[in-house]
Coordinates of C-alpha atoms and ligand atoms in Angstrom, one line a residue:
Chain A
M223 CA -15.7 -28.7 -4.6
K224 CA -13.7 -27.0 -7.3
I225 CA -10.5 -25.2 -6.2
L226 CA -8.3 -23.0 -8.4
V227 CA -4.8 -21.9 -7.5
C228 CA -3.0 -19.2 -9.5
I229 CA 0.7 -19.4 -9.4
K230 CA 3.5 -17.4 -11.0
Q231 CA 7.1 -18.5 -11.7
V232 CA 9.7 -15.9 -10.6
P233 CA 13.5 -15.7 -10.5
D234 CA 15.4 -16.5 -7.3
M235 CA 15.7 -13.1 -5.6
E236 CA 19.3 -13.8 -4.8
S237 CA 20.1 -13.6 -8.5
R238 CA 22.4 -11.0 -9.9
F239 CA 19.9 -9.3 -12.3
K240 CA 20.6 -7.9 -15.7
L241 CA 18.3 -5.9 -17.9
N242 CA 16.7 -7.0 -21.1
A243 CA 17.6 -5.4 -24.4
A244 CA 14.7 -3.0 -24.4
G245 CA 15.5 -2.0 -20.8
T246 CA 11.9 -2.7 -19.7
W247 CA 12.4 -5.7 -17.4
Y248 CA 15.1 -8.1 -16.2
S249 CA 16.7 -10.3 -18.8
D250 CA 15.4 -13.9 -18.4
Q251 CA 18.8 -15.4 -19.3
D252 CA 20.9 -17.3 -16.7
L253 CA 18.4 -17.1 -13.9
A254 CA 17.2 -19.9 -11.5
W255 CA 13.4 -20.0 -11.5
R256 CA 11.1 -21.0 -8.7
M257 CA 7.5 -20.8 -7.7
N258 CA 6.5 -17.4 -6.2
E259 CA 7.0 -17.9 -2.5
Y260 CA 3.5 -16.6 -1.6
D261 CA 1.9 -19.0 -4.1
E262 CA 3.4 -22.0 -2.3
F263 CA 1.2 -21.2 0.6
A264 CA -1.7 -20.9 -1.8
V265 CA -1.0 -24.4 -3.3
E266 CA -0.6 -25.9 0.2
Q267 CA -3.9 -24.4 1.4
A268 CA -5.8 -25.7 -1.7
I269 CA -4.5 -29.2 -1.1
Q270 CA -5.3 -29.2 2.6
L271 CA -8.8 -28.0 1.7
R272 CA -9.2 -30.8 -0.9
E273 CA -8.1 -33.3 1.7
Q274 CA -10.6 -32.0 4.1
A275 CA -13.5 -31.7 1.7
G276 CA -13.0 -35.1 0.1
D277 CA -14.8 -34.9 -3.2
A278 CA -12.8 -32.0 -4.6
E279 CA -10.4 -31.0 -7.3
V280 CA -7.5 -28.6 -7.3
V281 CA -6.6 -26.9 -10.6
V282 CA -3.4 -25.0 -10.8
L283 CA -3.1 -22.2 -13.4
S284 CA -0.1 -20.2 -14.6
I285 CA 0.4 -17.6 -17.3
G286 CA 3.8 -17.4 -18.9
P287 CA 6.3 -18.9 -21.3
D288 CA 6.8 -22.7 -21.4
R289 CA 9.3 -22.7 -18.6
V290 CA 6.5 -21.8 -16.1
K291 CA 5.4 -25.4 -16.5
E292 CA 8.3 -26.3 -14.2
A293 CA 6.6 -24.4 -11.3
M294 CA 3.3 -26.0 -12.3
K295 CA 4.8 -29.4 -12.1
K296 CA 6.0 -28.7 -8.6
A297 CA 2.4 -27.8 -7.6
L298 CA 1.2 -31.0 -9.2
A299 CA 3.8 -32.9 -7.3
M300 CA 2.7 -31.2 -4.1
G301 CA -0.8 -32.6 -4.9
A302 CA -2.7 -30.4 -7.3
D303 CA -4.8 -32.5 -9.7
R304 CA -4.3 -30.9 -13.0
G305 CA -2.7 -27.9 -14.6
V306 CA -3.9 -25.1 -17.0
H307 CA -1.0 -23.3 -18.6
I308 CA -1.8 -20.1 -20.4
Q309 CA 1.0 -19.8 -22.9
D310 CA 2.4 -16.3 -23.2
D311 CA 6.0 -15.5 -24.0
A312 CA 5.4 -11.8 -23.4
S313 CA 3.6 -12.2 -20.0
Y314 CA 6.3 -10.1 -18.3
G315 CA 4.9 -7.0 -20.2
K316 CA 1.3 -7.6 -19.2
D317 CA -0.1 -5.5 -16.3
P318 CA -2.0 -7.0 -13.4
Y319 CA -5.3 -6.0 -15.0
Q320 CA -4.5 -8.0 -18.1
I321 CA -3.2 -11.0 -16.2
A322 CA -6.4 -11.0 -14.0
S323 CA -8.7 -10.6 -17.0
A324 CA -7.1 -13.6 -18.8
I325 CA -7.5 -15.7 -15.6
A326 CA -11.1 -14.4 -15.3
A327 CA -11.8 -15.4 -18.9
Y328 CA -10.7 -19.0 -18.1
A329 CA -12.3 -19.2 -14.6
G330 CA -15.5 -17.5 -15.5
E331 CA -17.1 -20.6 -17.1
Q332 CA -15.7 -23.0 -14.5
N333 CA -17.6 -22.0 -11.3
F334 CA -14.8 -22.5 -8.9
D335 CA -15.9 -22.6 -5.3
V336 CA -12.7 -21.0 -4.0
I337 CA -9.7 -19.4 -5.7
F338 CA -6.4 -19.0 -3.9
T339 CA -3.7 -16.6 -5.1
G340 CA -0.5 -15.3 -3.5
M341 CA -0.9 -11.9 -1.8
Q342 CA 1.9 -10.6 -4.2
S343 CA 4.4 -11.8 -6.7
Q344 CA 8.0 -11.5 -5.6
D345 CA 9.3 -9.9 -8.9
R346 CA 6.4 -7.5 -9.8
G347 CA 4.9 -7.2 -6.3
S348 CA 1.7 -5.4 -7.3
A349 CA -0.6 -7.3 -4.9
Q350 CA -3.4 -6.7 -7.4
V351 CA -4.1 -9.8 -9.4
G352 CA -6.2 -11.7 -6.8
L353 CA -8.5 -8.8 -6.0
L354 CA -8.9 -7.8 -9.7
L355 CA -9.8 -11.4 -10.5
A356 CA -12.3 -11.5 -7.7
G357 CA -13.9 -8.2 -8.9
M358 CA -14.1 -9.4 -12.5
L359 CA -15.8 -12.6 -11.3
G360 CA -18.1 -10.8 -8.9
L361 CA -16.7 -12.7 -5.9
P362 CA -15.9 -11.6 -2.4
A363 CA -12.2 -11.5 -1.6
V364 CA -10.1 -11.4 1.5
T365 CA -6.4 -10.5 1.2
T366 CA -3.3 -11.4 3.2
I367 CA -4.6 -14.4 5.0
V368 CA -2.4 -16.1 7.6
G369 CA -5.1 -18.4 9.0
F370 CA -7.8 -20.6 7.2
E371 CA -10.5 -22.9 8.6
Y372 CA -13.5 -24.3 6.8
D373 CA -16.4 -25.9 8.7
G374 CA -18.2 -27.4 5.7
S375 CA -20.3 -24.3 5.0
Q376 CA -18.4 -21.3 6.2
A377 CA -14.7 -20.3 6.1
T378 CA -13.0 -18.3 8.9
V379 CA -9.8 -16.6 7.9
R380 CA -7.3 -14.5 9.7
R381 CA -6.2 -11.4 7.8
E382 CA -2.9 -10.0 8.8
L383 CA -2.5 -6.3 9.7
E384 CA 0.5 -4.3 10.8
G385 CA 2.5 -5.1 14.0
G386 CA 1.2 -8.7 14.4
L387 CA -2.5 -7.7 14.7
K388 CA -5.0 -9.9 12.8
S389 CA -8.7 -9.5 11.9
V390 CA -10.9 -12.5 12.0
V391 CA -13.2 -12.6 9.0
K392 CA -16.0 -15.1 8.2
L393 CA -17.2 -15.7 4.7
S394 CA -19.0 -18.1 2.4
F395 CA -17.8 -19.6 -0.9
P396 CA -17.4 -18.9 -3.7
A397 CA -14.6 -16.5 -2.8
V398 CA -11.1 -15.5 -3.6
L399 CA -8.4 -15.6 -0.9
T400 CA -4.9 -14.1 -1.2
C401 CA -2.3 -15.9 0.8
Q402 CA 0.4 -14.4 3.0
L403 CA 3.7 -16.0 4.2
G404 CA 3.3 -18.3 7.2
L405 CA -0.3 -19.3 6.4
N406 CA 0.8 -23.0 6.6
T407 CA 3.9 -25.1 6.0
P408 CA 4.1 -25.9 2.3
R409 CA 4.9 -29.6 1.8
Y410 CA 8.0 -30.8 -0.1
P411 CA 7.1 -32.9 -3.1
T412 CA 8.2 -36.5 -2.5
L413 CA 9.9 -38.5 -5.2
P414 CA 6.9 -40.8 -5.8
N415 CA 4.6 -37.8 -6.0
I416 CA 7.0 -36.1 -8.5
M417 CA 6.8 -39.3 -10.6
K418 CA 3.0 -39.3 -10.3
A419 CA 2.8 -35.6 -11.3
K420 CA 4.4 -36.4 -14.7
K421 CA 1.2 -38.3 -15.6
K422 CA -1.2 -35.5 -14.5
E423 CA -3.0 -33.4 -17.1
L424 CA -1.3 -30.2 -18.0
V425 CA -2.9 -28.4 -20.9
S426 CA -1.7 -25.2 -22.6
L427 CA -4.0 -22.6 -24.0
P428 CA -2.9 -19.6 -26.1
I429 CA -3.1 -16.2 -24.3
A430 CA -4.8 -14.7 -27.4
D431 CA -7.9 -16.8 -26.8
L432 CA -8.4 -15.3 -23.3
L433 CA -6.9 -11.8 -23.3
K434 CA -9.1 -9.1 -24.8
V435 CA -8.1 -5.9 -22.9
E436 CA -5.3 -3.4 -23.2
A437 CA -2.9 -2.5 -20.3
L438 CA -3.9 0.2 -17.9
V439 CA -0.3 0.7 -16.7
T440 CA 2.8 0.4 -18.9
T441 CA 6.5 0.2 -18.0
A442 CA 8.6 3.0 -19.4
A443 CA 11.8 1.6 -18.1
T444 CA 13.4 -0.8 -15.6
R445 CA 16.7 0.2 -13.9
F446 CA 18.9 -0.4 -11.0
P447 CA 18.2 1.8 -8.0
E448 CA 20.7 4.5 -7.3
R449 CA 22.7 3.4 -4.2
K450 CA 22.0 6.0 -1.6
G451 CA 23.2 4.2 1.5
G452 CA 26.6 3.3 0.2
G453 CA 28.1 1.8 3.4
L454 CA 31.4 0.1 3.6
I455 CA 31.7 -3.3 1.8
L456 CA 34.2 -5.8 3.3
E457 CA 35.3 -8.8 1.4
G458 CA 38.1 -11.3 1.7
D459 CA 39.6 -13.7 4.2
V460 CA 37.4 -14.4 7.3
G461 CA 40.3 -13.9 9.7
E462 CA 41.0 -10.4 8.3
L463 CA 37.4 -9.6 8.1
T464 CA 36.8 -10.2 11.8
E465 CA 39.9 -8.0 12.7
K466 CA 38.6 -5.2 10.4
L467 CA 35.1 -5.4 11.8
V468 CA 36.3 -5.4 15.4
A469 CA 38.4 -2.3 14.7
I470 CA 35.3 -0.6 13.1
L471 CA 33.1 -1.5 16.1
K472 CA 35.7 0.1 18.5
E473 CA 36.0 3.2 16.4
K474 CA 32.4 3.8 15.3
T475 CA 30.3 2.4 18.2
T476 CA 30.3 2.3 21.9
V477 CA 29.2 -1.4 22.2
L478 CA 32.6 -2.9 22.9
K479 CA 33.7 -2.2 26.4
Chain B
M479 CA -4.0 18.2 -10.4
K480 CA -6.6 16.9 -7.9
A481 CA -5.8 14.1 -5.5
L482 CA -8.1 12.2 -3.2
L483 CA -6.2 11.0 -0.1
I484 CA -7.3 7.9 1.7
A485 CA -6.7 8.3 5.5
E486 CA -6.8 5.3 7.7
S487 CA -8.0 4.8 11.3
R488 CA -7.7 1.6 13.3
Q489 CA -9.1 1.0 16.8
G490 CA -9.8 4.7 17.2
K491 CA -6.4 6.1 16.0
I492 CA -5.3 7.8 12.8
L493 CA -2.5 5.7 11.3
P494 CA 0.7 7.6 10.3
G495 CA 0.4 6.5 6.7
S496 CA -2.5 8.9 6.3
Y497 CA 0.0 11.8 6.6
E498 CA 2.3 10.2 4.0
T499 CA -0.5 10.5 1.4
L500 CA -0.6 14.2 2.3
A501 CA 3.2 14.5 2.0
F502 CA 2.9 12.9 -1.5
A503 CA 0.2 15.3 -2.5
N504 CA 2.3 18.2 -1.3
K505 CA 5.3 16.9 -3.2
I506 CA 3.6 16.7 -6.5
G507 CA 1.7 20.0 -5.9
A508 CA -1.8 18.4 -6.0
E509 CA -4.9 20.0 -4.5
A510 CA -6.0 17.5 -1.9
A511 CA -9.2 16.3 -0.3
M512 CA -9.3 13.4 2.2
F513 CA -11.5 10.4 2.7
L514 CA -11.8 8.5 6.0
V515 CA -13.9 5.8 7.5
G516 CA -13.3 6.7 11.1
S517 CA -14.8 8.8 13.8
E518 CA -15.3 12.4 14.7
D519 CA -13.4 11.8 17.9
A520 CA -10.2 11.2 16.0
L521 CA -9.8 13.4 13.0
P522 CA -6.6 13.7 10.9
K523 CA -4.8 17.0 11.2
F524 CA -5.5 18.4 7.8
D525 CA -6.5 21.8 6.4
G526 CA -9.0 20.8 3.8
R527 CA -12.2 18.9 3.0
L528 CA -12.5 15.6 4.8
Y529 CA -15.3 13.1 3.7
L530 CA -16.0 11.2 6.8
A531 CA -18.0 8.0 7.2
D532 CA -18.7 6.6 10.6
V533 CA -16.7 3.4 11.3
A534 CA -19.3 2.2 13.8
A535 CA -21.8 2.1 11.0
A536 CA -19.6 1.0 8.1
G537 CA -17.5 -1.5 10.0
E538 CA -13.7 -1.4 10.3
Y539 CA -13.2 -4.2 7.8
N540 CA -16.0 -4.1 5.3
P541 CA -14.3 -3.5 1.9
D542 CA -17.6 -3.5 -0.1
E543 CA -19.0 -0.7 1.9
H544 CA -15.8 1.3 2.1
L545 CA -15.6 1.0 -1.7
R546 CA -19.2 2.2 -2.1
L547 CA -18.6 5.2 0.0
L548 CA -15.3 6.0 -1.8
L549 CA -17.0 5.8 -5.2
E550 CA -19.5 8.4 -4.0
V551 CA -16.7 10.7 -3.1
V552 CA -14.8 10.1 -6.3
A553 CA -17.9 11.0 -8.2
K554 CA -18.1 14.3 -6.3
E555 CA -14.4 15.2 -6.4
S556 CA -13.4 13.8 -9.8
P557 CA -9.7 13.5 -8.8
Q558 CA -7.0 12.5 -11.2
L559 CA -5.3 10.6 -8.5
V560 CA -6.5 8.5 -5.6
V561 CA -3.7 8.0 -3.1
L562 CA -3.5 5.2 -0.4
S563 CA -0.8 3.7 1.7
H564 CA 0.6 0.4 0.7
S565 CA -0.7 -1.0 3.9
S566 CA -3.0 -3.9 4.8
Y567 CA -5.9 -1.5 4.4
G568 CA -4.5 0.2 1.2
W569 CA -3.5 -2.9 -0.8
D570 CA -6.9 -4.4 0.0
L571 CA -9.0 -1.5 -1.1
A572 CA -6.9 0.0 -4.0
P573 CA -7.5 -2.8 -6.6
R574 CA -11.2 -2.9 -5.8
L575 CA -11.4 0.8 -6.5
A576 CA -9.2 0.7 -9.5
L577 CA -11.4 -2.0 -11.1
A578 CA -14.6 -0.1 -10.3
L579 CA -13.1 3.0 -12.0
Q580 CA -11.4 1.0 -14.8
A581 CA -8.3 2.9 -13.6
G582 CA -4.7 1.8 -13.7
Q583 CA -3.2 1.1 -10.3
V584 CA 0.4 1.7 -9.4
S585 CA 1.5 -0.2 -6.3
E586 CA 4.1 0.8 -3.7
V587 CA 5.3 4.1 -5.2
V588 CA 8.6 5.3 -3.9
A589 CA 9.1 8.4 -6.1
C590 CA 7.4 10.6 -8.7
E591 CA 9.4 11.7 -11.8
G592 CA 7.5 14.0 -14.2
D593 CA 4.5 12.0 -15.4
T594 CA 6.0 8.7 -14.3
L595 CA 6.0 6.9 -11.0
V596 CA 8.8 4.7 -9.6
V597 CA 8.1 1.4 -7.9
P598 CA 10.4 -1.3 -6.6
A599 CA 10.8 -4.8 -8.2
C600 CA 12.6 -8.0 -7.2
N601 CA 13.0 -7.2 -3.5
S602 CA 14.1 -3.6 -4.4
K603 CA 17.0 -4.9 -6.5
L604 CA 15.3 -3.2 -9.4
Q605 CA 13.1 -0.2 -10.0
R606 CA 10.3 0.1 -12.6
V607 CA 9.4 3.5 -14.0
V608 CA 5.7 3.3 -15.0
R609 CA 3.0 5.3 -16.6
A610 CA -0.7 4.9 -16.1
Q611 CA -2.8 4.9 -19.3
S612 CA -6.1 5.9 -17.6
G613 CA -7.8 9.2 -16.8
V614 CA -7.7 8.5 -13.1
T615 CA -4.9 6.6 -11.5
V616 CA -4.9 4.8 -8.1
V617 CA -1.6 4.7 -6.3
T618 CA -0.4 3.1 -3.1
L619 CA 2.7 4.5 -1.4
Q620 CA 5.5 2.5 0.1
S621 CA 5.5 3.0 3.8
G622 CA 8.1 5.7 4.8
A623 CA 8.8 6.8 1.2
F624 CA 7.1 10.2 1.7
S625 CA 7.0 12.2 4.9
L626 CA 5.8 15.6 5.9
A627 CA 8.4 18.3 6.6
G628 CA 7.0 19.1 10.0
E629 CA 4.3 17.8 12.4
P630 CA 0.9 17.4 10.9
A631 CA -1.4 20.3 11.6
G632 CA -4.8 21.8 10.7
T633 CA -8.5 21.1 11.2
P634 CA -10.5 19.6 8.4
T635 CA -13.9 20.8 7.1
V636 CA -15.9 17.6 7.6
E637 CA -18.5 16.5 5.1
K638 CA -20.3 13.4 6.4
L639 CA -21.2 10.4 4.4
A640 CA -24.0 8.0 5.3
A641 CA -22.7 4.5 5.8
Q642 CA -24.8 1.3 5.6
A643 CA -24.4 -1.9 7.5
G644 CA -24.5 -5.3 5.9
A645 CA -21.6 -7.2 4.3
K646 CA -20.6 -10.3 2.4
L647 CA -17.6 -10.6 4.7
E648 CA -18.3 -10.7 8.4
F649 CA -15.6 -9.0 10.5
A650 CA -15.5 -10.9 13.8
G651 CA -13.0 -8.8 15.7
Y652 CA -9.2 -8.6 16.2
E653 CA -6.7 -11.0 17.5
E654 CA -3.6 -9.5 19.1
A655 CA -0.1 -10.9 18.7
E656 CA 1.0 -13.0 21.6
K657 CA 2.6 -10.8 24.3
G658 CA 5.4 -11.6 26.7
G659 CA 8.9 -12.9 26.3
V660 CA 11.7 -10.5 25.3
D661 CA 11.1 -6.9 24.6
L662 CA 13.4 -6.2 21.7
S663 CA 12.5 -2.5 21.7
K664 CA 14.6 -2.1 24.9
A665 CA 17.7 -4.0 23.6
E666 CA 20.7 -1.9 22.8
I667 CA 22.3 -4.6 20.7
I668 CA 20.4 -7.0 18.5
V669 CA 21.8 -9.8 16.3
S670 CA 19.2 -11.1 14.0
A671 CA 19.0 -14.3 12.1
G672 CA 17.5 -14.5 8.6
R673 CA 16.7 -17.4 6.2
G674 CA 20.4 -17.4 5.3
I675 CA 21.1 -19.4 8.5
G676 CA 19.8 -22.3 6.4
K677 CA 18.7 -24.6 9.2
P678 CA 17.4 -24.1 12.8
E679 CA 20.6 -25.6 14.3
N680 CA 22.6 -22.6 13.0
L681 CA 20.5 -20.2 15.2
V682 CA 23.0 -21.0 18.0
M683 CA 25.7 -19.1 16.0
V684 CA 23.5 -16.0 16.1
E685 CA 22.6 -16.4 19.7
A686 CA 26.3 -16.9 20.6
L687 CA 27.3 -13.6 18.9
A688 CA 24.4 -11.8 20.6
K689 CA 25.7 -13.1 23.9
A690 CA 29.3 -12.2 23.2
L691 CA 28.1 -8.7 22.4
G692 CA 25.9 -8.5 25.5
G693 CA 22.7 -8.2 23.4
E694 CA 19.6 -10.1 22.4
Y695 CA 18.9 -12.1 19.3
G696 CA 16.1 -11.3 16.8
A697 CA 14.9 -12.9 13.6
S698 CA 13.4 -12.1 10.2
R699 CA 10.0 -13.4 9.3
P700 CA 10.8 -16.7 7.6
V701 CA 12.8 -17.8 10.6
V702 CA 9.7 -17.1 12.8
D703 CA 7.2 -18.6 10.3
S704 CA 9.3 -21.8 10.2
G705 CA 9.0 -22.0 14.0
W706 CA 12.7 -21.6 14.6
A707 CA 12.2 -18.5 16.8
E708 CA 9.3 -17.0 18.7
H709 CA 7.1 -14.3 17.2
N710 CA 8.2 -11.8 19.8
R711 CA 11.7 -12.0 18.2
Q712 CA 10.5 -10.9 14.8
V713 CA 11.7 -7.6 13.5
G714 CA 9.7 -5.8 10.9
S715 CA 6.4 -4.3 9.9
T716 CA 4.4 -7.3 11.2
G717 CA 6.8 -7.7 14.2
Q718 CA 8.8 -5.4 16.4
T719 CA 10.1 -2.0 15.6
V720 CA 13.6 -1.6 17.1
A721 CA 16.2 1.1 17.3
P722 CA 19.3 -0.4 19.0
K723 CA 22.8 1.1 19.1
L724 CA 24.0 -1.9 17.0
Y725 CA 21.9 -4.2 14.7
V726 CA 23.7 -7.1 13.1
A727 CA 21.7 -8.7 10.2
C728 CA 22.9 -12.3 9.6
G729 CA 21.6 -13.8 6.3
I730 CA 18.8 -11.3 5.9
S731 CA 18.2 -9.9 2.4
G732 CA 16.7 -6.6 3.6
A733 CA 13.1 -6.7 2.3
I734 CA 11.3 -3.4 2.9
Q735 CA 9.1 -5.0 5.5
H736 CA 12.2 -6.0 7.5
L737 CA 13.8 -2.6 7.0
A738 CA 10.7 -1.0 8.4
G739 CA 11.4 -2.5 11.7
M740 CA 15.2 -1.8 12.1
K741 CA 16.2 1.1 9.8
K742 CA 16.4 3.5 12.8
S743 CA 19.2 1.5 14.4
D744 CA 22.3 3.7 15.1
F745 CA 24.8 1.3 13.4
V746 CA 24.0 -1.6 11.1
I747 CA 26.2 -4.5 10.2
A748 CA 25.1 -7.0 7.6
I749 CA 26.6 -10.4 6.9
N750 CA 25.5 -11.8 3.6
T751 CA 26.9 -13.9 0.7
D752 CA 25.1 -11.7 -1.8
R753 CA 27.0 -8.5 -2.4
D754 CA 23.9 -7.0 -4.0
A755 CA 21.5 -7.8 -1.2
P756 CA 19.3 -4.8 -0.5
I757 CA 20.3 -4.8 3.2
G758 CA 23.4 -3.1 1.8
E759 CA 21.3 0.0 1.4
V760 CA 20.9 0.5 5.2
A761 CA 24.1 -1.2 6.4
D762 CA 27.0 0.9 7.6
V763 CA 29.1 -2.2 7.0
L764 CA 28.3 -5.1 4.7
V765 CA 30.5 -8.1 5.3
V766 CA 30.4 -10.4 2.2
A767 CA 30.9 -13.8 3.8
D768 CA 29.2 -17.0 4.6
L769 CA 27.7 -16.5 8.1
K770 CA 28.6 -20.2 9.0
Q771 CA 32.3 -19.3 8.9
F772 CA 32.1 -15.6 9.8
L773 CA 29.8 -15.7 12.9
P774 CA 31.9 -18.3 14.9
A775 CA 35.1 -16.5 14.0
L776 CA 33.8 -13.1 15.1
T777 CA 32.3 -14.6 18.3
D778 CA 35.7 -16.2 19.1
R779 CA 37.5 -13.0 18.5
L780 CA 35.2 -11.0 20.8
Q781 CA 35.6 -13.5 23.6
K782 CA 39.4 -13.1 23.6
Ligands
FAD1768 C1 2.8 -7.7 4.4 C2 4.2 -8.3 4.7 C3 4.7 -8.2 6.0 C4 6.0 -8.7 6.2 N1 6.5 -8.5 7.5 C5 7.8 -8.9 7.7 C6 8.4 -8.6 9.0 O1 7.8 -8.1 10.0 N2 9.7 -9.0 9.2 C7 10.4 -9.6 8.2 O2 11.6 -9.9 8.4 N3 9.8 -9.9 7.0 C8 8.5 -9.6 6.8 N4 8.0 -9.9 5.5 C9 8.7 -10.7 4.6 C10 9.7 -10.0 3.8 O3 9.1 -9.5 2.6 C11 10.8 -11.0 3.3 O4 10.2 -12.1 2.7 C12 11.6 -11.5 4.5 O5 12.0 -10.4 5.3 C13 12.8 -12.2 4.0 O6 13.5 -12.8 5.1 P1 15.1 -13.1 5.0 O7 15.8 -11.8 4.6 O8 15.5 -13.7 6.2 O9 15.1 -14.2 3.8 P2 15.6 -14.0 2.3 O10 14.9 -12.9 1.7 O11 15.4 -15.4 1.7 O12 17.1 -13.7 2.4 C14 18.1 -14.6 2.8 C15 19.4 -13.9 2.7 O13 20.4 -14.7 3.3 C16 21.6 -14.7 2.4 N5 22.3 -15.9 2.6 C17 22.1 -17.1 2.2 N6 23.0 -18.0 2.7 C18 23.9 -17.3 3.4 C19 25.0 -17.6 4.1 N7 25.4 -18.9 4.2 N8 25.7 -16.7 4.8 C20 25.3 -15.4 4.7 N9 24.2 -15.0 4.0 C21 23.5 -15.9 3.4 C22 21.0 -14.5 1.0 O14 22.0 -13.9 0.2 C23 19.8 -13.6 1.3 O15 20.1 -12.2 1.1 C24 6.7 -9.4 5.2 C25 6.1 -9.5 4.0 C26 4.9 -9.0 3.7 C27 4.3 -9.1 2.3
AMP1769 N1 1.5 -14.8 -14.6 C1 0.7 -15.3 -13.6 N2 0.1 -16.5 -13.7 C2 -0.7 -16.9 -12.7 N3 -1.0 -16.3 -11.6 C3 -0.4 -15.1 -11.4 C4 0.5 -14.5 -12.4 N4 0.9 -13.3 -12.0 C5 0.3 -13.1 -10.8 N5 -0.4 -14.2 -10.4 C6 -1.1 -14.4 -9.1 O1 -1.4 -13.2 -8.5 C7 -0.8 -13.0 -7.3 C8 -0.4 -11.6 -7.1 O2 0.5 -11.1 -8.1 P1 0.8 -9.6 -8.3 O3 -0.5 -8.9 -8.4 O4 1.6 -9.6 -9.5 O5 1.6 -9.2 -7.1 C9 0.4 -14.0 -7.4 O6 0.8 -14.4 -6.1 C10 -0.2 -15.2 -8.2 O7 -1.0 -16.0 -7.3

């Protein structure tokens, strides 16, 4: 069985963001980078499926500048077998249609049995790449999965809806599945596995070899949202903060009797 | 401007997001027609043309067939915009449609400014202003970003579509969330723990404050997903919707899916080390502090 996992490297969301010079996206200076949270569940599911299937290989793919190889190395240390890095210093400016078509150009010749992606990226959040990729490859796709079982011929997935409701969906491979938070418990790479990962194959391909389409959506500008809420911000010494907060609770609410 | 609005029904009910697509069309002054895979027994309140496919024939989750029906309607209506909710139904169907039409898709729209659309990025810390480069554009709307001025009203003119059975994906039914345990929707005071608590042992600080205030404790999704709290304590779009007199968010960043579950609270206090955390947008008071120091101090003070 051949399994592909698509991962994206994103900034830590607790960062204080600045804009790039063109004002089209965040500046990539002084940021801590990590694997897109949703993609960690995708990597874990791929590895679990390989462990179950036995004769199987997990390929991890990421598009972006050289730094994204750090996230790929984490996936390799978690247990993925090899990495395909699609080198693109300007990937932040590509729309989901372009990202998906580059992945499709690579995956099209490889006949993967199953492709896992995250349901969305934390920075861009379009929730499109997985489905676009599936469409381009002519594969069925189920989004937002929080449960996955495979019986050797058929997969049963749980697709999350609003309010905690789930739909149970059965499908056959090949297929694309987009992973939601809580699908599994992503493993931590152990030190021996981090060492082993250093020897795993990680090839880089130029984006120009794979990307042949123009963007369908372009970014005119990126900005900080206007603060509408604008509540009170309290900072300082913990002792003073508690006094201030208790005073506010007494004045503004009826909860303190 | 012509817009095709995608209404949603689930288990025999029209979902409220359907009316948000209508609010969006009204706001941009678009002429609107609606599409629904649903039933004649539960029609959306809408004065206009409604293309209706029978859910019993098409299946409630059968994206290939829903897409086929939708493409039929797009061919008849030639809209410039197709509008869906950014919901589990909408984000699943929209990219399939966009690809079939070679259309640009703009996800989770929160505003429309001239010929551009505004969408959040990085957990709503940033906004992107985007422009589609295609003749027809598919948009999904952030839940709650657009709402009708009054109650929905009207009766649609129904045009029926013939649905076909058969699917690559077999929908085998629903699974409800586990019931029982606490009912947070009745609590007047809720103190919720987020990932910022760091480790499960720190949940006691949140519980202690809840107790000192005479309330219940809740949790954000990562805390529940990690097994640190029960699902019935989860606040948000895939958990409970609550509206207490006081909501205290401890180490919760304020993702839109969390806000969806608590933004109707009367008074919101957030405790967060990140001054820019988006929870600040709905908080009456944002206390910038480490919850590990602040929560015990506050609990002590309240017990005096
Ligand atoms: C379809 C869908 C449905 C979802 N449904 C839900 C839902 O129902 N409910 C829900 O909650 N989420 C839901 N989510 C997940 C949501 O998008 C966020 O990932 C989640 O709410 C984040 O939880 P959090 O704020 O606890 O964690 P994070 O976003 O990781 O935030 C942690 C916060 O803690 C702060 N912090 C860290 N250390 C400290 C400290 N020592 N003291 C004080 N503050 C500290 C940080 O600054 C940060 O702001 C859903 C997501 C999707 C895609
Ligand atoms: N640059 C990228 N490289 C590899 N995979 C990506 C990239 N961008 C997005 N993806 C995948 O597509 C998913 C959805 O991303 P998005 O459509 O941007 O929300 C992510 O969770 C990843 O699995």
